[in-house]
Amino acid sequence: MTRTVFVTALAVAPLVLHAQEPVDTARLGPIVVTADRLPIPAAAVPAAVTVLSGAALRAQGIRTVADALRTVPGATVVASGSFGAQTSLFVRGGESDYVKVLIDGVPQNQPGGAYDFAHLTLDGVDRIEVVRGPVSVLYGSDAVAGVVQIFTRPGTGAPRPSAALRAGTFGTTEVSAGLDGGGPAFGYALNFSRFGTDGIYPVNNRYRNVVVSGRLAWRTDLLGDLGLSLRFGDDVFHYPTDGAGNIVDTNQRQTTRSPSVGLDAGRFLSSRLEVRVNAAYHEDEVRFDDEPDDSLDTGPFASYHSRDRIRRVSLGGRYNLHVGSGTILTGGAEVEWQRQRGTTLDTARRTGAVYAQAVAGLDRAISITAGARLEDNEQFGAHATGRAGAAWRVAAGTRLRLSAGTGFKEPTFYENFATGFVRGNPKLEPEQSTSWEVGAEREVAAGVAVGLTYFDQRFRNLVLYSFTPVGPDSLNYINVARALARGVEVTVTAAVGAGRTLSAGYTRLTTRVLTGGPDPAFVAGQALLRTPLGARGMMSLATRYVGRRDDFDYGAFTRVTLPPYTRTDVAGEYRLALPGLTLTARVENLFDTPYAEIKNFPAPRRTLLMGGRLN
């Protein structure tokens, strides 16, 4: 089955006639870091990359990284209902746990790849780099279908305070504040935000999101640097629904606290040899609480409480050897400790890896990238991955690219070690992928660029759940499934005047389960689920069309097809004569379109946020 996503965005500036710097979501910028773990020209990268500007996204009134990723070709963001509900990213038909998420180099996924985008805000974000295709060679497990890396602002110049306040429908309030600055040797950035809403359901749907983040950067001299990033999220999400979307509970809630710390340091030991070390710590403390609804609620499942701490700690080092002006050899090693302790599980595992990469031809018309990785996990043993690609700058404004590679994802702790009603399988193999793509970008006219990519991904050893225990050990998880996902991504970006840009994206995706299994949501021959104003003012308009896509109704326990929908968002801001004060407004789902990204979980209808910021 095929799925279609069509996105258009328009940023216009009609309020003042003289020129300004363009307010735009920059795509395929001049320098990309994530694709090769090196700052290299985007034109030399063989993979498909999208770069989003944090400042431009905030100017459009976008609050979360999830909403920003909805504009990326080949990416589908799915939320299970109201603000704060589970929000997942599917890239090119891959599963929701096939994308590695990094903030300043710190992995945010839980062991096994799960990541909830519901609470990840744009506070302090400088840019977002999205690499599509397998990048396990550099980032290990989880980077099966892509990598999303968020870079926060480093802080430069004189101290610059900022503050913003907005309020709107569903009892929504949002407040934020920040301070950043620095000089040649030192930079700093601190940010705080709080978002609260009553939610879209009539009962028990409150949501609160508090984020504190900061970044410190030192440059010891021209040859060395050191950076420290910190982030802490505190979220409470009340939800009245069960797994099928029925309103059944008046007080169940989930609380999540997520500290994250990253350290990155590097130094050139000579004009050709750079050495870098990095350390990362991330933890999710997840609590579920559900008290009896009333005095008559006395059944065995009337009350439930759980608390789990899921931790990833990693340490790595690598060198970059500049053999010539256009050739860089990279070699590195990493070790990671994973731990889950709490009501659900108490277990741990360790992973070690070595990898190597060569990038050549950066100063020539054809650049080549090749790399390999060997990972040793104490649970499933050794596993190797590789990738290779080339980019050809045919002429000014035109380039061709080709890449292929493999990726893998380790099983989750629950899939390996669950006990009780569900039994995990400690002998599970990692899920694997083989992918290739070919693409072209061309500037067809002054200020007008067109991009075209065809991709093909094959997945194997997929882990499925069996309601009936399998084998002599009565296990509920087994490696049996295979699937494919292939499609075409088209992008068009045009500068239509001073400060005005128009961009459009089209993705046509075809997915199919090749080998199914006991899970009724994963049937052979069926599609994979859920994979489809001037110097003082600014306005933006974004329209997104999503075609039909398959899902599973856990109320009726049957496959369903969700209808297509079109959502339009509009935002604007106007800087007043008062120094630093800007009025802001954003309307999401402008035409109040009813739709659901997951069966039985309606998405928010028209949402208005109005306020202002001081910076």
Coordinates of C-alpha atoms in Angstrom, one line a residue:
M1 CA 0.0 0.0 0.0
T2 CA 1.2 3.5 -0.8
R3 CA 1.0 6.6 1.4
T4 CA 1.4 10.2 0.3
V5 CA 2.5 13.2 2.3
F6 CA 2.5 16.7 0.7
V7 CA 3.8 19.7 2.7
T8 CA 3.9 23.3 1.6
A9 CA 5.2 26.3 3.7
L10 CA 5.2 30.0 2.9
A11 CA 7.0 32.7 4.8
V12 CA 6.1 36.2 3.7
A13 CA 7.0 39.7 4.9
P14 CA 4.7 42.4 3.5
L15 CA 4.6 44.8 6.4
V16 CA 7.8 46.8 5.6
L17 CA 9.2 47.2 2.2
H18 CA 12.9 47.4 2.7
A19 CA 15.0 44.2 2.7
Q20 CA 15.7 41.9 5.6
E21 CA 17.5 38.7 6.2
P22 CA 15.3 35.8 5.0
V23 CA 13.3 34.1 7.7
D24 CA 13.3 30.5 6.5
T25 CA 13.6 27.0 7.6
A26 CA 17.0 26.3 6.0
R27 CA 17.3 23.0 4.2
L28 CA 20.6 21.4 3.1
G29 CA 22.7 24.1 4.6
P30 CA 26.3 24.7 3.7
I31 CA 27.8 22.7 6.6
V32 CA 26.5 19.4 8.0
V33 CA 27.9 17.6 11.1
T34 CA 25.7 14.6 11.9
A35 CA 25.9 12.7 8.6
D36 CA 29.7 12.0 8.9
R37 CA 30.3 13.1 12.5
L38 CA 32.4 15.8 10.9
P39 CA 31.7 19.4 9.9
I40 CA 31.8 19.0 6.1
P41 CA 30.1 20.8 3.2
A42 CA 26.5 19.5 2.6
A43 CA 27.2 19.1 -1.1
A44 CA 29.8 16.4 -0.3
V45 CA 27.3 14.3 1.8
P46 CA 25.9 11.3 -0.1
A47 CA 23.0 10.8 2.3
A48 CA 19.7 12.8 2.3
V49 CA 19.9 15.6 4.9
T50 CA 17.5 18.2 6.1
V51 CA 18.7 21.1 8.3
L52 CA 16.1 23.1 10.2
S53 CA 16.8 26.5 11.7
G54 CA 15.7 26.9 15.4
A55 CA 15.2 30.6 15.1
A56 CA 13.1 30.3 12.0
L57 CA 10.9 27.6 13.6
R58 CA 10.3 29.7 16.7
A59 CA 9.4 32.7 14.5
Q60 CA 6.7 30.5 13.0
G61 CA 5.3 29.8 16.4
I62 CA 6.4 26.2 16.4
R63 CA 6.9 24.9 20.0
T64 CA 8.1 21.3 19.7
V65 CA 10.6 19.4 17.7
A66 CA 7.9 17.0 16.7
D67 CA 6.0 19.7 14.9
A68 CA 9.2 20.8 13.2
L69 CA 9.9 17.3 12.0
R70 CA 6.5 17.1 10.3
T71 CA 7.9 19.3 7.5
V72 CA 10.8 16.9 6.8
P73 CA 10.5 14.7 3.6
G74 CA 10.1 11.0 4.4
A75 CA 9.2 11.7 8.0
T76 CA 5.9 10.9 9.6
V77 CA 5.0 12.1 13.1
V78 CA 2.2 10.4 14.9
A79 CA 0.6 11.4 18.3
S80 CA -1.8 9.3 20.2
G81 CA -4.2 12.1 21.0
S82 CA -3.9 15.3 23.0
F83 CA -0.9 17.4 24.1
G84 CA 1.7 15.3 25.9
A85 CA 0.4 12.0 24.5
Q86 CA 2.9 9.5 23.1
T87 CA 4.5 11.0 20.0
S88 CA 6.5 8.8 17.6
L89 CA 8.6 9.5 14.5
F90 CA 8.6 7.1 11.5
V91 CA 11.2 7.7 8.8
R92 CA 10.9 6.1 5.4
G93 CA 8.6 3.4 6.6
G94 CA 10.8 2.3 9.4
E95 CA 9.5 1.5 12.9
S96 CA 9.2 4.3 15.5
D97 CA 12.3 3.0 17.3
Y98 CA 14.5 3.1 14.2
V99 CA 15.7 6.7 14.6
K100 CA 18.6 7.7 16.9
V101 CA 17.8 11.0 18.7
L102 CA 20.7 13.1 20.0
I103 CA 20.9 16.4 21.8
D104 CA 24.4 17.9 21.6
G105 CA 25.6 14.4 21.0
V106 CA 23.8 12.8 24.0
P107 CA 21.6 9.8 23.0
Q108 CA 18.0 10.3 24.2
N109 CA 16.5 6.9 23.2
Q110 CA 15.7 4.3 25.7
P111 CA 17.7 1.1 25.2
G112 CA 16.2 -0.6 22.2
G113 CA 15.4 2.7 20.4
A114 CA 12.1 3.9 21.9
Y115 CA 11.8 7.7 22.1
D116 CA 8.8 9.9 22.9
F117 CA 8.9 13.3 21.1
A118 CA 5.9 14.6 23.1
H119 CA 8.1 16.6 25.6
L120 CA 11.0 17.7 23.4
T121 CA 10.7 21.5 22.9
L122 CA 12.6 24.0 20.7
D123 CA 13.9 26.0 23.7
G124 CA 17.5 27.0 23.1
V125 CA 17.7 25.0 19.8
D126 CA 20.1 26.4 17.3
R127 CA 19.4 23.9 14.5
I128 CA 18.1 20.4 13.9
E129 CA 19.9 18.0 11.5
V130 CA 17.9 15.1 10.1
V131 CA 19.9 12.4 8.3
R132 CA 17.7 9.8 6.4
G133 CA 19.0 6.3 5.9
P134 CA 21.1 4.0 8.1
V135 CA 23.9 5.6 10.2
S136 CA 24.6 2.7 12.5
V137 CA 28.3 2.8 11.4
L138 CA 28.8 6.0 13.4
Y139 CA 26.0 5.9 16.0
G140 CA 25.4 2.2 16.7
S141 CA 22.1 0.7 17.6
D142 CA 18.8 2.6 16.8
A143 CA 20.2 4.5 13.8
V144 CA 18.4 2.1 11.4
A145 CA 16.4 4.6 9.3
G146 CA 18.0 7.8 10.3
V147 CA 19.4 10.2 13.0
V148 CA 17.9 13.4 14.4
Q149 CA 20.4 15.6 16.2
I150 CA 19.5 18.8 18.0
F151 CA 22.2 21.4 18.5
T152 CA 21.6 24.0 21.1
R153 CA 22.8 27.6 20.9
P154 CA 26.4 28.1 22.1
G155 CA 26.0 31.7 23.1
T156 CA 28.0 34.6 21.6
G157 CA 28.2 38.4 22.0
A158 CA 26.9 40.7 24.7
P159 CA 24.5 39.2 27.3
R160 CA 21.1 38.9 25.7
P161 CA 18.1 38.2 27.9
S162 CA 14.8 37.0 26.4
A163 CA 11.3 36.2 27.6
A164 CA 8.0 35.1 26.1
L165 CA 4.4 34.6 27.2
R166 CA 1.5 33.0 25.2
A167 CA -2.0 31.8 26.1
G168 CA -4.8 30.2 24.1
T169 CA -7.5 27.6 23.6
F170 CA -7.8 24.4 25.8
G171 CA -6.7 26.5 28.8
T172 CA -3.2 26.6 27.3
T173 CA -0.4 28.8 28.8
E174 CA 3.2 29.0 27.8
V175 CA 6.1 31.0 29.4
S176 CA 9.8 31.0 28.6
A177 CA 12.9 32.9 29.5
G178 CA 16.6 32.7 28.5
L179 CA 20.0 34.4 28.7
D180 CA 22.9 33.8 26.4
G181 CA 26.2 35.6 25.5
G182 CA 29.9 35.1 25.5
G183 CA 33.2 36.1 23.9
P184 CA 36.0 34.5 21.9
A185 CA 37.0 32.1 24.7
F186 CA 33.8 31.4 26.5
G187 CA 30.1 31.2 25.7
Y188 CA 26.9 30.4 27.7
A189 CA 23.2 29.9 27.1
L190 CA 20.5 29.2 29.7
N191 CA 16.8 28.5 29.0
F192 CA 13.6 27.9 30.9
S193 CA 10.1 27.1 29.7
R194 CA 6.8 25.9 31.1
F195 CA 3.8 24.7 29.0
G196 CA 0.5 23.8 30.5
T197 CA -2.9 22.9 29.0
D198 CA -6.2 21.3 30.0
G199 CA -6.1 19.0 27.0
I200 CA -8.8 18.1 24.4
Y201 CA -10.8 15.5 26.5
P202 CA -13.5 16.7 28.9
V203 CA -11.9 14.9 31.9
N204 CA -8.4 14.0 33.2
N205 CA -6.3 15.4 30.3
R206 CA -4.1 18.0 31.9
Y207 CA -0.5 18.3 30.7
R208 CA 2.5 20.2 32.1
N209 CA 5.9 20.4 30.6
V210 CA 8.8 22.1 32.3
V211 CA 12.3 22.3 30.7
V212 CA 15.5 23.8 32.0
S213 CA 18.5 23.6 29.7
G214 CA 21.9 25.2 29.3
R215 CA 25.2 25.0 27.4
L216 CA 28.7 26.2 28.2
A217 CA 31.5 26.3 25.7
W218 CA 35.2 27.1 26.2
R219 CA 37.9 27.5 23.6
T220 CA 41.3 27.1 25.3
D221 CA 43.1 28.3 22.2
L222 CA 42.8 28.0 18.4
L223 CA 43.6 24.3 18.7
G224 CA 41.2 23.1 21.5
D225 CA 37.6 23.3 22.7
L226 CA 35.4 22.0 25.3
G227 CA 31.6 22.0 25.6
L228 CA 29.2 21.1 28.4
S229 CA 25.4 20.7 27.8
L230 CA 22.7 20.1 30.4
R231 CA 18.9 19.5 30.0
F232 CA 16.2 18.6 32.5
G233 CA 12.6 17.9 31.7
D234 CA 9.7 17.4 34.2
D235 CA 6.4 16.3 32.6
V236 CA 3.0 15.2 33.9
F237 CA 0.5 13.9 31.5
H238 CA -3.1 13.0 32.6
Y239 CA -4.9 10.7 30.2
P240 CA -8.4 9.2 30.5
T241 CA -8.2 6.6 27.7
D242 CA -7.3 3.0 27.5
G243 CA -5.2 1.4 24.7
A244 CA -8.2 1.4 22.3
G245 CA -9.0 5.1 22.8
N246 CA -12.0 4.7 25.1
I247 CA -12.5 7.2 28.0
V248 CA -12.3 4.9 31.0
D249 CA -10.4 6.5 33.8
T250 CA -10.6 9.9 35.7
N251 CA -7.2 10.1 37.4
Q252 CA -4.5 8.0 35.7
R253 CA -1.3 9.9 34.8
Q254 CA 2.3 9.5 33.8
T255 CA 5.2 11.5 35.2
T256 CA 8.5 11.7 33.5
R257 CA 11.7 13.3 34.7
S258 CA 14.7 13.3 32.3
P259 CA 18.1 14.6 33.2
S260 CA 20.7 14.7 30.4
V261 CA 24.3 15.7 30.5
G262 CA 26.9 15.8 27.7
L263 CA 30.6 16.6 27.6
D264 CA 32.6 17.0 24.4
A265 CA 36.2 18.0 24.1
G266 CA 38.7 18.1 21.3
R267 CA 42.2 19.2 20.4
F268 CA 44.5 19.3 17.4
L269 CA 47.7 17.6 18.3
S270 CA 49.2 18.7 15.0
S271 CA 48.0 20.4 11.9
R272 CA 46.6 17.1 10.6
L273 CA 45.6 15.1 13.7
E274 CA 42.5 16.0 15.9
V275 CA 41.5 13.9 18.9
R276 CA 38.1 14.2 20.5
V277 CA 36.5 12.6 23.6
N278 CA 32.9 12.6 24.6
A279 CA 30.9 11.5 27.6
A280 CA 27.1 11.3 27.9
Y281 CA 24.5 10.6 30.6
H282 CA 20.8 10.3 30.1
E283 CA 18.0 9.0 32.4
D284 CA 14.3 8.7 32.2
E285 CA 12.4 8.3 35.4
V286 CA 8.9 7.2 34.4
R287 CA 6.1 6.8 36.9
F288 CA 2.5 5.6 36.3
D289 CA -0.1 6.3 39.0
D290 CA -3.7 5.3 39.0
E291 CA -5.8 5.6 42.1
P292 CA -9.4 4.2 42.4
D293 CA -11.9 6.4 40.6
D294 CA -14.4 6.3 43.5
S295 CA -15.4 4.3 46.5
L296 CA -17.0 1.7 44.3
D297 CA -13.9 1.1 42.3
T298 CA -12.5 -1.8 44.3
G299 CA -11.5 -4.4 41.6
P300 CA -8.1 -6.0 41.3
F301 CA -7.0 -3.3 38.8
A302 CA -8.6 -0.3 40.5
S303 CA -5.2 1.0 41.7
Y304 CA -1.8 0.7 40.1
H305 CA 1.6 2.4 40.7
S306 CA 4.9 1.8 39.0
R307 CA 8.3 3.6 38.8
D308 CA 11.2 2.8 36.6
R309 CA 14.6 4.4 36.0
I310 CA 16.1 3.8 32.6
R311 CA 19.7 5.0 32.2
R312 CA 22.3 5.2 29.4
V313 CA 25.9 6.2 30.2
S314 CA 28.5 6.3 27.5
L315 CA 32.1 7.2 26.9
G316 CA 33.9 7.5 23.6
G317 CA 37.0 8.7 21.8
R318 CA 37.9 9.2 18.2
Y319 CA 40.6 10.7 16.0
N320 CA 40.3 12.7 12.7
L321 CA 43.4 12.4 10.5
H322 CA 43.5 15.0 7.7
V323 CA 45.5 13.2 5.1
G324 CA 45.2 15.9 2.6
S325 CA 43.0 19.0 2.0
G326 CA 40.1 16.8 0.9
T327 CA 40.6 13.5 2.8
I328 CA 39.8 12.7 6.4
L329 CA 40.2 9.3 8.1
T330 CA 38.3 8.7 11.3
G331 CA 38.7 6.0 13.9
G332 CA 36.9 5.6 17.2
A333 CA 35.8 3.4 20.1
E334 CA 32.8 3.6 22.4
V335 CA 31.5 1.8 25.4
E336 CA 28.0 2.2 26.9
W337 CA 26.3 1.0 30.0
Q338 CA 22.5 0.5 30.0
R339 CA 20.4 0.0 33.1
Q340 CA 16.7 -0.3 34.0
R341 CA 15.7 -0.6 37.6
G342 CA 12.2 -0.4 39.1
T343 CA 8.8 -1.9 39.3
T344 CA 8.9 -3.5 35.8
L345 CA 12.5 -4.8 35.5
D346 CA 15.9 -4.8 37.2
T347 CA 18.5 -5.5 34.6
A348 CA 21.6 -4.1 32.8
R349 CA 23.9 -4.7 29.9
R350 CA 27.0 -3.3 28.3
T351 CA 28.0 -2.6 24.7
G352 CA 31.5 -1.8 23.2
A353 CA 32.2 -0.8 19.7
V354 CA 35.0 0.2 17.3
Y355 CA 34.5 2.0 14.0
A356 CA 36.4 3.5 11.1
Q357 CA 35.4 5.9 8.3
A358 CA 37.1 7.5 5.3
V359 CA 35.9 10.7 3.6
A360 CA 37.7 11.6 0.4
G361 CA 37.4 14.1 -2.4
L362 CA 36.0 17.0 -0.4
D363 CA 38.1 19.3 -2.6
R364 CA 37.0 17.6 -5.8
A365 CA 33.9 17.2 -7.9
I366 CA 33.3 13.6 -6.6
S367 CA 33.5 12.9 -2.9
I368 CA 33.3 9.4 -1.4
T369 CA 32.4 8.2 2.1
A370 CA 32.9 4.6 3.4
G371 CA 32.9 3.1 6.9
A372 CA 32.4 0.0 9.0
R373 CA 31.6 -0.7 12.6
L374 CA 32.0 -3.8 14.9
E375 CA 29.8 -3.8 18.0
D376 CA 29.9 -6.3 20.8
N377 CA 26.8 -6.5 23.0
E378 CA 27.0 -8.8 26.0
Q379 CA 23.4 -9.8 25.3
F380 CA 23.5 -10.8 21.6
G381 CA 27.2 -10.8 20.8
A382 CA 29.1 -9.2 18.0
H383 CA 27.5 -7.5 15.0
A384 CA 29.0 -5.6 12.0
T385 CA 27.6 -2.8 9.9
G386 CA 28.9 -0.8 7.0
R387 CA 28.0 1.9 4.5
A388 CA 29.4 3.6 1.4
G389 CA 28.3 6.5 -0.8
A390 CA 29.4 9.1 -3.3
A391 CA 28.3 12.7 -4.2
W392 CA 29.1 14.2 -7.6
R393 CA 29.0 18.0 -8.0
V394 CA 28.2 17.8 -11.7
A395 CA 28.1 21.6 -12.2
A396 CA 27.3 24.7 -10.3
G397 CA 23.9 24.2 -8.6
T398 CA 23.7 20.5 -9.6
R399 CA 24.7 17.3 -7.8
L400 CA 24.0 13.6 -7.9
R401 CA 24.4 11.2 -5.0
L402 CA 24.3 7.5 -4.3
S403 CA 24.6 5.6 -1.0
A404 CA 24.0 2.2 0.6
G405 CA 24.4 0.7 4.0
T406 CA 23.2 -1.5 6.8
G407 CA 21.8 -0.7 10.2
F408 CA 20.7 -2.5 13.4
K409 CA 18.6 -2.1 16.6
E410 CA 19.1 -4.0 19.8
P411 CA 16.0 -5.5 21.5
T412 CA 14.4 -3.6 24.3
F413 CA 14.9 -4.7 27.9
Y414 CA 11.3 -5.7 28.0
E415 CA 11.6 -7.9 24.9
N416 CA 14.6 -9.6 26.4
F417 CA 13.8 -9.9 30.1
A418 CA 10.0 -9.5 30.7
T419 CA 8.5 -11.8 33.3
G420 CA 5.1 -12.6 34.6
F421 CA 2.1 -12.6 32.2
V422 CA 4.6 -11.8 29.4
R423 CA 7.9 -13.6 29.0
G424 CA 10.9 -12.0 27.2
N425 CA 13.4 -13.8 25.1
P426 CA 17.0 -13.4 26.1
K427 CA 18.2 -15.0 22.8
L428 CA 16.7 -12.4 20.5
E429 CA 18.9 -11.2 17.7
P430 CA 19.1 -7.5 16.8
E431 CA 16.7 -6.2 14.1
Q432 CA 18.6 -5.4 10.9
S433 CA 18.2 -3.3 7.7
T434 CA 19.8 -3.0 4.3
S435 CA 19.1 0.3 2.5
W436 CA 20.2 2.2 -0.7
E437 CA 19.2 5.5 -2.2
V438 CA 19.9 7.6 -5.2
G439 CA 19.2 11.3 -5.4
A440 CA 19.7 14.5 -7.3
E441 CA 19.5 18.3 -6.5
R442 CA 19.5 21.1 -9.1
E443 CA 19.0 24.8 -9.0
V444 CA 16.6 25.1 -12.0
A445 CA 16.4 28.9 -11.9
A446 CA 17.7 31.8 -9.8
G447 CA 16.6 31.0 -6.2
V448 CA 14.6 27.9 -7.2
A449 CA 16.0 24.4 -6.2
V450 CA 14.5 21.0 -6.8
G451 CA 15.5 17.7 -5.1
L452 CA 14.5 14.2 -6.0
T453 CA 15.4 11.0 -4.0
Y454 CA 14.5 7.3 -4.5
F455 CA 15.1 5.0 -1.6
D456 CA 14.7 1.3 -0.9
Q457 CA 14.9 -0.3 2.6
R458 CA 14.7 -3.9 3.6
F459 CA 14.1 -5.0 7.3
R460 CA 14.7 -8.4 8.7
N461 CA 14.8 -10.2 12.1
L462 CA 11.9 -8.0 13.2
V463 CA 10.8 -8.8 16.8
L464 CA 7.1 -9.7 17.0
Y465 CA 4.9 -10.3 20.0
S466 CA 3.0 -13.6 20.2
F467 CA -0.2 -13.8 22.4
T468 CA 0.4 -17.5 22.5
P469 CA 3.7 -18.5 24.1
V470 CA 6.2 -20.0 21.6
G471 CA 8.6 -22.9 22.0
P472 CA 9.5 -25.0 25.0
D473 CA 10.4 -22.0 27.0
S474 CA 7.0 -20.4 26.5
L475 CA 8.4 -17.1 25.2
N476 CA 6.3 -14.2 23.8
Y477 CA 8.8 -12.4 21.6
I478 CA 10.5 -14.0 18.6
N479 CA 12.6 -12.9 15.5
V480 CA 10.5 -13.8 12.5
A481 CA 9.3 -10.9 10.4
R482 CA 10.7 -9.2 7.2
A483 CA 9.4 -6.1 5.5
L484 CA 10.3 -3.5 2.9
A485 CA 9.8 0.2 2.4
R486 CA 10.5 2.1 -0.8
G487 CA 9.5 5.5 -2.1
V488 CA 10.2 8.9 -3.6
E489 CA 10.9 12.2 -2.0
V490 CA 10.5 15.5 -3.9
T491 CA 11.4 18.9 -2.5
V492 CA 11.1 22.4 -4.1
T493 CA 12.4 25.6 -2.5
A494 CA 12.0 29.0 -4.0
A495 CA 12.9 32.5 -2.9
V496 CA 10.0 34.7 -4.0
G497 CA 11.2 38.1 -2.9
A498 CA 13.0 39.8 0.0
G499 CA 12.4 37.8 3.1
R500 CA 9.9 35.5 1.3
T501 CA 10.4 31.8 0.7
L502 CA 8.2 29.1 -0.6
S503 CA 8.9 25.4 0.0
A504 CA 7.0 22.2 -0.9
G505 CA 7.6 18.6 -0.2
Y506 CA 6.1 15.4 -1.6
T507 CA 6.7 11.9 -0.3
R508 CA 5.2 8.7 -1.9
L509 CA 5.9 5.7 0.3
T510 CA 5.1 2.0 -0.4
T511 CA 5.5 -0.6 2.4
R512 CA 4.8 -4.3 2.6
V513 CA 5.3 -7.0 5.2
L514 CA 7.2 -9.8 3.5
T515 CA 7.1 -12.4 6.3
G516 CA 4.5 -12.0 9.0
G517 CA 4.0 -13.7 12.3
P518 CA 1.7 -14.1 15.3
D519 CA 1.1 -10.4 15.8
P520 CA -2.2 -9.5 14.0
A521 CA -1.0 -6.0 13.3
F522 CA 1.9 -7.4 11.2
V523 CA 0.5 -9.6 8.4
A524 CA 2.3 -10.8 5.3
G525 CA 1.3 -8.8 2.2
Q526 CA -0.1 -5.9 4.2
A527 CA 1.4 -2.4 4.6
L528 CA 3.3 -1.3 7.7
L529 CA 1.3 0.8 10.1
R530 CA 1.3 4.5 10.6
T531 CA 4.0 5.2 8.0
P532 CA 2.8 8.1 5.9
L533 CA 6.0 40.3 6.8
G534 CA 9.2 42.8 6.5
A535 CA 11.9 43.8 8.9
R536 CA 9.3 44.2 11.7
G537 CA 6.9 41.5 10.8
M538 CA 6.7 37.9 9.7
M539 CA 3.9 35.5 8.6
S540 CA 4.1 31.8 7.8
L541 CA 1.6 29.4 6.3
A542 CA 2.1 25.6 6.2
T543 CA -0.3 23.1 4.7
R544 CA 0.2 19.4 5.1
Y545 CA -1.7 16.7 3.3
V546 CA -1.5 13.1 4.5
G547 CA -2.9 10.3 2.4
R548 CA -4.6 7.1 3.5
R549 CA -2.6 4.8 5.8
D550 CA -3.1 1.5 7.6
D551 CA -3.6 1.3 11.3
F552 CA -4.9 -1.2 13.9
D553 CA -8.1 -0.7 15.9
Y554 CA -7.3 -2.2 19.3
G555 CA -11.0 -1.7 20.3
A556 CA -12.4 -3.9 17.6
F557 CA -9.1 -5.7 17.2
T558 CA -8.9 -5.4 13.4
R559 CA -6.9 -3.5 10.8
V560 CA -8.4 -0.3 9.5
T561 CA -7.6 2.4 7.0
L562 CA -7.4 5.9 8.2
P563 CA -8.8 8.6 5.8
P564 CA -6.6 11.3 4.4
Y565 CA -6.6 14.8 5.9
T566 CA -5.2 18.2 5.3
R567 CA -4.0 20.4 8.2
T568 CA -3.1 24.1 7.8
D569 CA -1.1 26.1 10.3
V570 CA -0.6 29.9 10.2
A571 CA 1.6 32.0 12.4
G572 CA 2.8 35.6 12.6
E573 CA 4.7 38.1 14.7
Y574 CA 5.2 41.9 14.8
R575 CA 7.9 43.8 16.5
L576 CA 6.6 46.8 18.3
A577 CA 8.3 50.2 18.6
L578 CA 9.1 49.3 22.2
P579 CA 12.6 48.0 22.2
G580 CA 12.8 44.2 22.0
L581 CA 9.0 43.5 22.4
T582 CA 7.4 41.3 19.8
L583 CA 3.7 40.2 19.6
T584 CA 3.2 36.6 18.4
A585 CA 0.2 34.5 17.3
R586 CA -0.2 31.0 15.9
V587 CA -3.2 29.0 14.8
E588 CA -2.8 25.3 14.4
N589 CA -5.3 23.3 12.4
L590 CA -6.7 26.6 11.0
F591 CA -9.8 25.1 9.4
D592 CA -10.7 22.9 12.5
T593 CA -10.2 19.7 10.5
P594 CA -11.2 16.6 12.5
Y595 CA -8.6 13.8 12.1
A596 CA -6.7 11.2 14.0
E597 CA -3.1 10.1 13.6
I598 CA -3.9 6.9 15.5
K599 CA -7.2 5.2 15.4
N600 CA -9.6 6.3 18.2
F601 CA -7.2 9.0 19.4
P602 CA -8.4 12.3 18.0
A603 CA -5.9 15.0 17.3
P604 CA -6.4 18.5 18.7
R605 CA -8.9 20.7 16.7
R606 CA -8.2 24.4 16.0
T607 CA -5.7 25.7 18.6
L608 CA -4.9 29.4 19.1
L609 CA -1.9 30.7 21.0
M610 CA -1.3 34.4 21.4
G611 CA 1.3 36.4 23.4
G612 CA 4.6 38.1 23.1
R613 CA 8.3 37.8 23.8
L614 CA 11.0 40.1 24.9
N615 CA 14.5 39.8 23.4

